[in-house]
C-alpha cells in the first residue's frame, strides 16, 4: 500500500507542477533575451536605421510577442503586456488579407514551423488534461490499467512539448540557412551592433524544459505506481486465499442403539 500511495502522490504533484510550468512558459515572453549595451548608444546612433530597427533595442522574444523592457523603436506600434512591458505581436498571418500570397515556399515553410510550435503546445495541454480522467478513476478504484493509461498520456505530453521546443530551435536555423534574412542572423548584423549585443535564453525557456522534465518524471512515477498497485493487489489476493480453511461435511453420528 505504501509503495503505490507514495508513487502516485509524487506523480500527481509532478504532473500539476509540470502543467503549471509549461503553461507559464507558453504564455510568457522571456524565451530569448537580447540585450544591447547602452554604452554603445552613441556609436549605434550614428547608424541610419538605429531609431526604427528593433535589432538596436534590448528585447525579450516569446512565442507570441516581442517585448521591449527599456526603450522601444520609433514608429513601431506597441501595447502594454500583462507584465507592464511594451510589446508587439508576432504575426502568424491567420487573417492576413492576402499578404501571405506573395510568400515564397521557404517563407511558407518557416510560417508553418512557427504555427506548429503553437499547435504542439496545445496538443500537449490536451494530453495532460485527458490524463486526469483515467488518473482519478485509477486512484479511486485502485485500477492499475487506468494508472498505466495516465502514465502513457503524460509521456506523450512530455514528448510533444519537447518536440515543440526542438522545432522552436529549428526556426532560427532555417531562417539562416534557407531564408537568408540579414536581420535574423547575428553574423550579418553590423559589426558595431555585434560588439554591443548579448543574447541568451531566458527563464521562460528554462521553465519549458523544467515542465518537460517534470512531465516525464510524472509519467515514470505513474507507471511505477501502477506496477506497485498490481503487486499489492496480487499480494492481497494471495493472502486472502491462504486464510481460507476448507470445511468438509462429516458423517452424522447416530447412537449405537439406533
mmCIF file of C-alpha atoms in Angstrom:
data_model
loop_
_atom_site.group_PDB
_atom_site.id
_atom_site.type_symbol
_atom_site.label_atom_id
_atom_site.label_comp_id
_atom_site.label_asym_id
_atom_site.label_seq_id
_atom_site.Cartn_x
_atom_site.Cartn_y
_atom_site.Cartn_z
ATOM 1 C CA UNK A 1 0.000 0.000 0.000
ATOM 2 C CA UNK A 2 2.791 2.431 0.884
ATOM 3 C CA UNK A 3 4.605 1.927 -2.422
ATOM 4 C CA UNK A 4 1.633 2.787 -4.625
ATOM 5 C CA UNK A 5 0.478 5.641 -2.391
ATOM 6 C CA UNK A 6 3.876 7.347 -2.411
ATOM 7 C CA UNK A 7 4.438 6.816 -6.140
ATOM 8 C CA UNK A 8 1.002 8.101 -7.123
ATOM 9 C CA UNK A 9 1.257 11.091 -4.781
ATOM 10 C CA UNK A 10 4.631 12.125 -6.214
ATOM 11 C CA UNK A 11 3.355 11.551 -9.762
ATOM 12 C CA UNK A 12 0.269 13.699 -9.193
ATOM 13 C CA UNK A 13 2.220 16.594 -7.691
ATOM 14 C CA UNK A 14 4.788 16.397 -10.507
ATOM 15 C CA UNK A 15 2.050 16.426 -13.148
ATOM 16 C CA UNK A 16 0.365 19.507 -11.664
ATOM 17 C CA UNK A 17 3.649 21.411 -11.298
ATOM 18 C CA UNK A 18 4.711 20.372 -14.820
ATOM 19 C CA UNK A 19 1.474 21.643 -16.345
ATOM 20 C CA UNK A 20 1.868 24.913 -14.445
ATOM 21 C CA UNK A 21 5.457 25.389 -15.639
ATOM 22 C CA UNK A 22 4.572 24.597 -19.240
ATOM 23 C CA UNK A 23 1.568 26.931 -19.210
ATOM 24 C CA UNK A 24 3.601 29.819 -17.785
ATOM 25 C CA UNK A 25 6.386 29.234 -20.309
ATOM 26 C CA UNK A 26 3.884 29.110 -23.168
ATOM 27 C CA UNK A 27 2.280 32.416 -22.240
ATOM 28 C CA UNK A 28 5.334 34.472 -21.248
ATOM 29 C CA UNK A 29 7.863 36.260 -23.414
ATOM 30 C CA UNK A 30 11.302 35.510 -21.964
ATOM 31 C CA UNK A 31 12.313 32.655 -24.233
ATOM 32 C CA UNK A 32 15.147 34.515 -25.900
ATOM 33 C CA UNK A 33 16.579 37.716 -24.471
ATOM 34 C CA UNK A 34 18.717 40.190 -26.400
ATOM 35 C CA UNK A 35 20.454 42.978 -24.521
ATOM 36 C CA UNK A 36 22.059 45.935 -26.280
ATOM 37 C CA UNK A 37 24.692 47.642 -24.134
ATOM 38 C CA UNK A 38 23.658 51.265 -23.536
ATOM 39 C CA UNK A 39 27.343 52.267 -23.533
ATOM 40 C CA UNK A 40 27.298 51.820 -27.281
ATOM 41 C CA UNK A 41 24.324 54.096 -27.911
ATOM 42 C CA UNK A 42 26.491 56.895 -29.260
ATOM 43 C CA UNK A 43 28.129 54.655 -31.849
ATOM 44 C CA UNK A 44 24.862 52.907 -32.668
ATOM 45 C CA UNK A 45 23.028 56.208 -33.053
ATOM 46 C CA UNK A 46 25.286 57.082 -35.963
ATOM 47 C CA UNK A 47 23.706 54.271 -37.987
ATOM 48 C CA UNK A 48 20.855 55.356 -40.223
ATOM 49 C CA UNK A 49 18.376 52.677 -39.151
ATOM 50 C CA UNK A 50 19.075 52.987 -35.410
ATOM 51 C CA UNK A 51 15.790 54.578 -34.325
ATOM 52 C CA UNK A 52 13.395 52.322 -36.252
ATOM 53 C CA UNK A 53 15.136 48.917 -36.329
ATOM 54 C CA UNK A 54 14.263 46.701 -33.351
ATOM 55 C CA UNK A 55 17.668 44.977 -33.561
ATOM 56 C CA UNK A 56 19.206 48.024 -31.893
ATOM 57 C CA UNK A 57 16.983 47.752 -28.812
ATOM 58 C CA UNK A 58 17.003 45.341 -25.887
ATOM 59 C CA UNK A 59 14.121 42.920 -26.236
ATOM 60 C CA UNK A 60 12.565 39.721 -24.935
ATOM 61 C CA UNK A 61 11.230 37.292 -27.521
ATOM 62 C CA UNK A 62 8.491 34.781 -26.772
ATOM 63 C CA UNK A 63 6.158 32.577 -28.764
ATOM 64 C CA UNK A 64 3.528 35.272 -29.255
ATOM 65 C CA UNK A 65 5.221 38.599 -28.530
ATOM 66 C CA UNK A 66 8.421 40.615 -28.684
ATOM 67 C CA UNK A 67 8.695 42.972 -25.710
ATOM 68 C CA UNK A 68 10.984 45.913 -25.023
ATOM 69 C CA UNK A 69 11.948 46.210 -21.335
ATOM 70 C CA UNK A 70 13.643 49.586 -21.834
ATOM 71 C CA UNK A 71 13.236 51.809 -24.880
ATOM 72 C CA UNK A 72 11.234 50.872 -27.954
ATOM 73 C CA UNK A 73 11.852 51.671 -31.639
ATOM 74 C CA UNK A 74 10.269 54.777 -33.052
ATOM 75 C CA UNK A 75 7.397 54.261 -35.449
ATOM 76 C CA UNK A 76 6.609 50.796 -34.063
ATOM 77 C CA UNK A 77 3.082 50.431 -32.671
ATOM 78 C CA UNK A 78 3.275 48.679 -29.285
ATOM 79 C CA UNK A 79 0.852 47.832 -26.494
ATOM 80 C CA UNK A 80 1.142 47.176 -22.772
ATOM 81 C CA UNK A 81 1.542 43.483 -21.920
ATOM 82 C CA UNK A 82 0.132 41.864 -18.736
ATOM 83 C CA UNK A 83 3.563 42.290 -17.106
ATOM 84 C CA UNK A 84 3.688 46.001 -17.935
ATOM 85 C CA UNK A 85 6.173 45.992 -20.814
ATOM 86 C CA UNK A 86 5.753 47.452 -24.279
ATOM 87 C CA UNK A 87 5.246 44.643 -26.803
ATOM 88 C CA UNK A 88 4.435 43.853 -30.403
ATOM 89 C CA UNK A 89 2.727 40.675 -31.565
ATOM 90 C CA UNK A 90 4.487 38.060 -33.651
ATOM 91 C CA UNK A 91 2.437 37.774 -36.825
ATOM 92 C CA UNK A 92 1.267 34.257 -37.698
ATOM 93 C CA UNK A 93 -0.774 35.596 -40.646
ATOM 94 C CA UNK A 94 -4.039 33.949 -39.607
ATOM 95 C CA UNK A 95 -6.134 36.797 -41.057
ATOM 96 C CA UNK A 96 -3.656 38.475 -43.372
ATOM 97 C CA UNK A 97 -5.995 39.767 -46.112
ATOM 98 C CA UNK A 98 -3.843 38.224 -48.824
ATOM 99 C CA UNK A 99 -0.476 39.449 -47.538
ATOM 100 C CA UNK A 100 0.915 35.913 -47.384
ATOM 101 C CA UNK A 101 0.032 35.260 -51.040
ATOM 102 C CA UNK A 102 3.378 36.742 -52.036
ATOM 103 C CA UNK A 103 5.383 34.425 -49.755
ATOM 104 C CA UNK A 104 7.898 32.039 -51.262
ATOM 105 C CA UNK A 105 7.805 28.324 -50.479
ATOM 106 C CA UNK A 106 10.650 28.759 -47.983
ATOM 107 C CA UNK A 107 8.791 31.577 -46.246
ATOM 108 C CA UNK A 108 5.677 29.418 -46.048
ATOM 109 C CA UNK A 109 7.717 26.593 -44.574
ATOM 110 C CA UNK A 110 9.038 28.910 -41.861
ATOM 111 C CA UNK A 111 5.498 30.095 -41.111
ATOM 112 C CA UNK A 112 4.192 26.525 -40.854
ATOM 113 C CA UNK A 113 7.032 25.653 -38.484
ATOM 114 C CA UNK A 114 6.142 28.592 -36.231
ATOM 115 C CA UNK A 115 2.466 27.658 -36.266
ATOM 116 C CA UNK A 116 3.354 24.044 -35.481
ATOM 117 C CA UNK A 117 5.146 25.133 -32.309
ATOM 118 C CA UNK A 118 1.894 26.638 -31.027
ATOM 119 C CA UNK A 119 -0.110 23.604 -32.166
ATOM 120 C CA UNK A 120 2.231 21.162 -30.419
ATOM 121 C CA UNK A 121 1.916 23.035 -27.137
ATOM 122 C CA UNK A 122 -1.879 22.906 -27.418
ATOM 123 C CA UNK A 123 -1.774 19.160 -28.144
ATOM 124 C CA UNK A 124 0.441 18.690 -25.096
ATOM 125 C CA UNK A 125 -2.064 20.534 -22.911
ATOM 126 C CA UNK A 126 -4.790 18.293 -24.322
ATOM 127 C CA UNK A 127 -2.860 15.131 -23.403
ATOM 128 C CA UNK A 128 -2.195 16.470 -19.891
ATOM 129 C CA UNK A 129 -5.878 17.293 -19.395
ATOM 130 C CA UNK A 130 -7.041 13.921 -20.690
ATOM 131 C CA UNK A 131 -4.621 12.128 -18.374
ATOM 132 C CA UNK A 132 -6.503 13.483 -15.352
ATOM 133 C CA UNK A 133 -9.623 11.387 -16.041
ATOM 134 C CA UNK A 134 -8.103 7.866 -16.026
ATOM 135 C CA UNK A 135 -5.861 9.035 -13.186
ATOM 136 C CA UNK A 136 -8.813 9.921 -10.957
ATOM 137 C CA UNK A 137 -10.638 6.702 -11.839
ATOM 138 C CA UNK A 138 -7.486 4.640 -11.295
ATOM 139 C CA UNK A 139 -6.812 6.102 -7.859
ATOM 140 C CA UNK A 140 -10.447 5.736 -6.799
ATOM 141 C CA UNK A 141 -10.800 2.126 -7.961
ATOM 142 C CA UNK A 142 -7.154 1.192 -7.467
ATOM 143 C CA UNK A 143 -7.044 0.116 -11.122
ATOM 144 C CA UNK A 144 -3.523 -0.338 -12.422
ATOM 145 C CA UNK A 145 -4.720 -0.285 -16.060
ATOM 146 C CA UNK A 146 -6.117 3.240 -15.643
ATOM 147 C CA UNK A 147 -2.906 4.357 -13.951
ATOM 148 C CA UNK A 148 -0.894 2.950 -16.871
ATOM 149 C CA UNK A 149 -3.082 4.938 -19.278
ATOM 150 C CA UNK A 150 -2.387 8.072 -17.230
ATOM 151 C CA UNK A 151 1.349 7.440 -17.352
ATOM 152 C CA UNK A 152 1.308 6.924 -21.113
ATOM 153 C CA UNK A 153 -0.676 10.129 -21.686
ATOM 154 C CA UNK A 154 1.812 12.027 -19.536
ATOM 155 C CA UNK A 155 4.640 10.503 -21.557
ATOM 156 C CA UNK A 156 3.024 11.695 -24.788
ATOM 157 C CA UNK A 157 2.526 15.172 -23.308
ATOM 158 C CA UNK A 158 6.197 15.413 -22.351
ATOM 159 C CA UNK A 159 7.433 14.211 -25.732
ATOM 160 C CA UNK A 160 5.154 16.628 -27.585
ATOM 161 C CA UNK A 161 6.396 19.604 -25.531
ATOM 162 C CA UNK A 162 9.997 18.534 -26.153
ATOM 163 C CA UNK A 163 9.205 18.369 -29.880
ATOM 164 C CA UNK A 164 7.733 21.884 -29.736
ATOM 165 C CA UNK A 165 10.885 23.257 -28.112
ATOM 166 C CA UNK A 166 13.062 21.455 -30.641
ATOM 167 C CA UNK A 167 11.033 22.903 -33.504
ATOM 168 C CA UNK A 168 11.320 26.364 -31.926
ATOM 169 C CA UNK A 169 15.102 25.906 -32.047
ATOM 170 C CA UNK A 170 14.934 24.828 -35.690
ATOM 171 C CA UNK A 171 13.216 28.022 -36.850
ATOM 172 C CA UNK A 172 16.261 30.351 -36.465
ATOM 173 C CA UNK A 173 18.461 27.749 -38.146
ATOM 174 C CA UNK A 174 16.016 27.535 -41.062
ATOM 175 C CA UNK A 175 15.885 31.327 -41.308
ATOM 176 C CA UNK A 176 19.667 31.474 -41.535
ATOM 177 C CA UNK A 177 20.149 28.553 -43.941
ATOM 178 C CA UNK A 178 17.141 28.935 -46.266
ATOM 179 C CA UNK A 179 15.625 32.386 -45.969
ATOM 180 C CA UNK A 180 18.937 34.187 -45.569
ATOM 181 C CA UNK A 181 17.417 37.096 -43.642
ATOM 182 C CA UNK A 182 20.174 39.524 -42.602
ATOM 183 C CA UNK A 183 18.075 40.796 -39.700
ATOM 184 C CA UNK A 184 17.695 37.254 -38.349
ATOM 185 C CA UNK A 185 21.356 36.236 -38.487
ATOM 186 C CA UNK A 186 23.668 37.598 -35.793
ATOM 187 C CA UNK A 187 26.686 37.125 -38.062
ATOM 188 C CA UNK A 188 25.134 39.503 -40.622
ATOM 189 C CA UNK A 189 24.400 42.290 -38.187
ATOM 190 C CA UNK A 190 26.512 45.464 -38.391
ATOM 191 C CA UNK A 191 29.826 44.946 -36.620
ATOM 192 C CA UNK A 192 29.189 47.654 -34.049
ATOM 193 C CA UNK A 193 25.842 46.037 -33.182
ATOM 194 C CA UNK A 194 27.516 42.653 -32.691
ATOM 195 C CA UNK A 195 30.002 44.232 -30.285
ATOM 196 C CA UNK A 196 27.345 45.797 -28.064
ATOM 197 C CA UNK A 197 24.752 42.998 -28.199
ATOM 198 C CA UNK A 198 24.442 39.961 -25.949
ATOM 199 C CA UNK A 199 21.837 37.231 -26.258
ATOM 200 C CA UNK A 200 20.860 34.283 -24.093
ATOM 201 C CA UNK A 201 17.944 32.007 -23.318
ATOM 202 C CA UNK A 202 15.532 33.407 -20.738
ATOM 203 C CA UNK A 203 13.621 31.991 -17.816
ATOM 204 C CA UNK A 204 10.572 31.068 -19.938
ATOM 205 C CA UNK A 205 12.778 28.726 -21.974
ATOM 206 C CA UNK A 206 14.208 27.172 -18.801
ATOM 207 C CA UNK A 207 10.702 26.804 -17.381
ATOM 208 C CA UNK A 208 9.573 24.975 -20.522
ATOM 209 C CA UNK A 209 12.361 22.398 -20.176
ATOM 210 C CA UNK A 210 11.561 22.062 -16.469
ATOM 211 C CA UNK A 211 7.985 21.290 -17.463
ATOM 212 C CA UNK A 212 9.237 18.593 -19.841
ATOM 213 C CA UNK A 213 11.409 17.019 -17.144
ATOM 214 C CA UNK A 214 8.595 17.024 -14.585
ATOM 215 C CA UNK A 215 6.102 15.621 -17.098
ATOM 216 C CA UNK A 216 8.401 12.720 -17.964
ATOM 217 C CA UNK A 217 9.112 12.168 -14.252
ATOM 218 C CA UNK A 218 5.374 12.126 -13.601
ATOM 219 C CA UNK A 219 4.912 9.545 -16.348
ATOM 220 C CA UNK A 220 7.622 7.338 -14.850
ATOM 221 C CA UNK A 221 6.127 7.599 -11.356
ATOM 222 C CA UNK A 222 2.629 6.768 -12.623
ATOM 223 C CA UNK A 223 3.943 3.643 -14.346
ATOM 224 C CA UNK A 224 5.854 2.675 -11.198
ATOM 225 C CA UNK A 225 2.719 3.290 -9.133
ATOM 226 C CA UNK A 226 0.717 1.041 -11.455
ATOM 227 C CA UNK A 227 3.275 -1.735 -11.028
ATOM 228 C CA UNK A 228 3.223 -1.328 -7.239
ATOM 229 C CA UNK A 229 -0.571 -1.366 -7.246
ATOM 230 C CA UNK A 230 -0.644 -4.549 -9.289
ATOM 231 C CA UNK A 231 1.771 -6.313 -6.944
ATOM 232 C CA UNK A 232 -0.180 -5.167 -3.891
ATOM 233 C CA UNK A 233 -3.453 -6.496 -5.296
ATOM 234 C CA UNK A 234 -1.812 -9.828 -6.115
ATOM 235 C CA UNK A 235 -0.398 -9.990 -2.597
ATOM 236 C CA UNK A 236 -3.806 -9.245 -1.071
ATOM 237 C CA UNK A 237 -5.370 -11.941 -3.213
ATOM 238 C CA UNK A 238 -2.706 -14.472 -2.198
ATOM 239 C CA UNK A 239 -3.091 -13.676 1.491
ATOM 240 C CA UNK A 240 -6.868 -13.939 1.258
ATOM 241 C CA UNK A 241 -6.586 -17.386 -0.320
ATOM 242 C CA UNK A 242 -4.172 -18.585 2.381
ATOM 243 C CA UNK A 243 -6.651 -17.836 5.174
ATOM 244 C CA UNK A 244 -9.434 -19.867 3.597
ATOM 245 C CA UNK A 245 -9.907 -23.093 5.639
ATOM 246 C CA UNK A 246 -11.625 -25.908 3.756
ATOM 247 C CA UNK A 247 -14.659 -27.365 5.573
ATOM 248 C CA UNK A 248 -15.859 -30.837 4.639
ATOM 249 C CA UNK A 249 -19.136 -32.424 5.647
ATOM 250 C CA UNK A 250 -18.561 -35.239 8.161
ATOM 251 C CA UNK A 251 -20.704 -38.336 8.789
ATOM 252 C CA UNK A 252 -23.749 -37.914 11.031
ATOM 253 C CA UNK A 253 -23.065 -39.810 14.251
ATOM 254 C CA UNK A 254 -26.089 -41.746 15.390
ATOM 255 C CA UNK A 255 -26.495 -43.552 18.723
ATOM 256 C CA UNK A 256 -25.386 -47.150 18.680
ATOM 257 C CA UNK A 257 -28.785 -48.225 19.878
ATOM 258 C CA UNK A 258 -30.460 -46.910 16.756
#
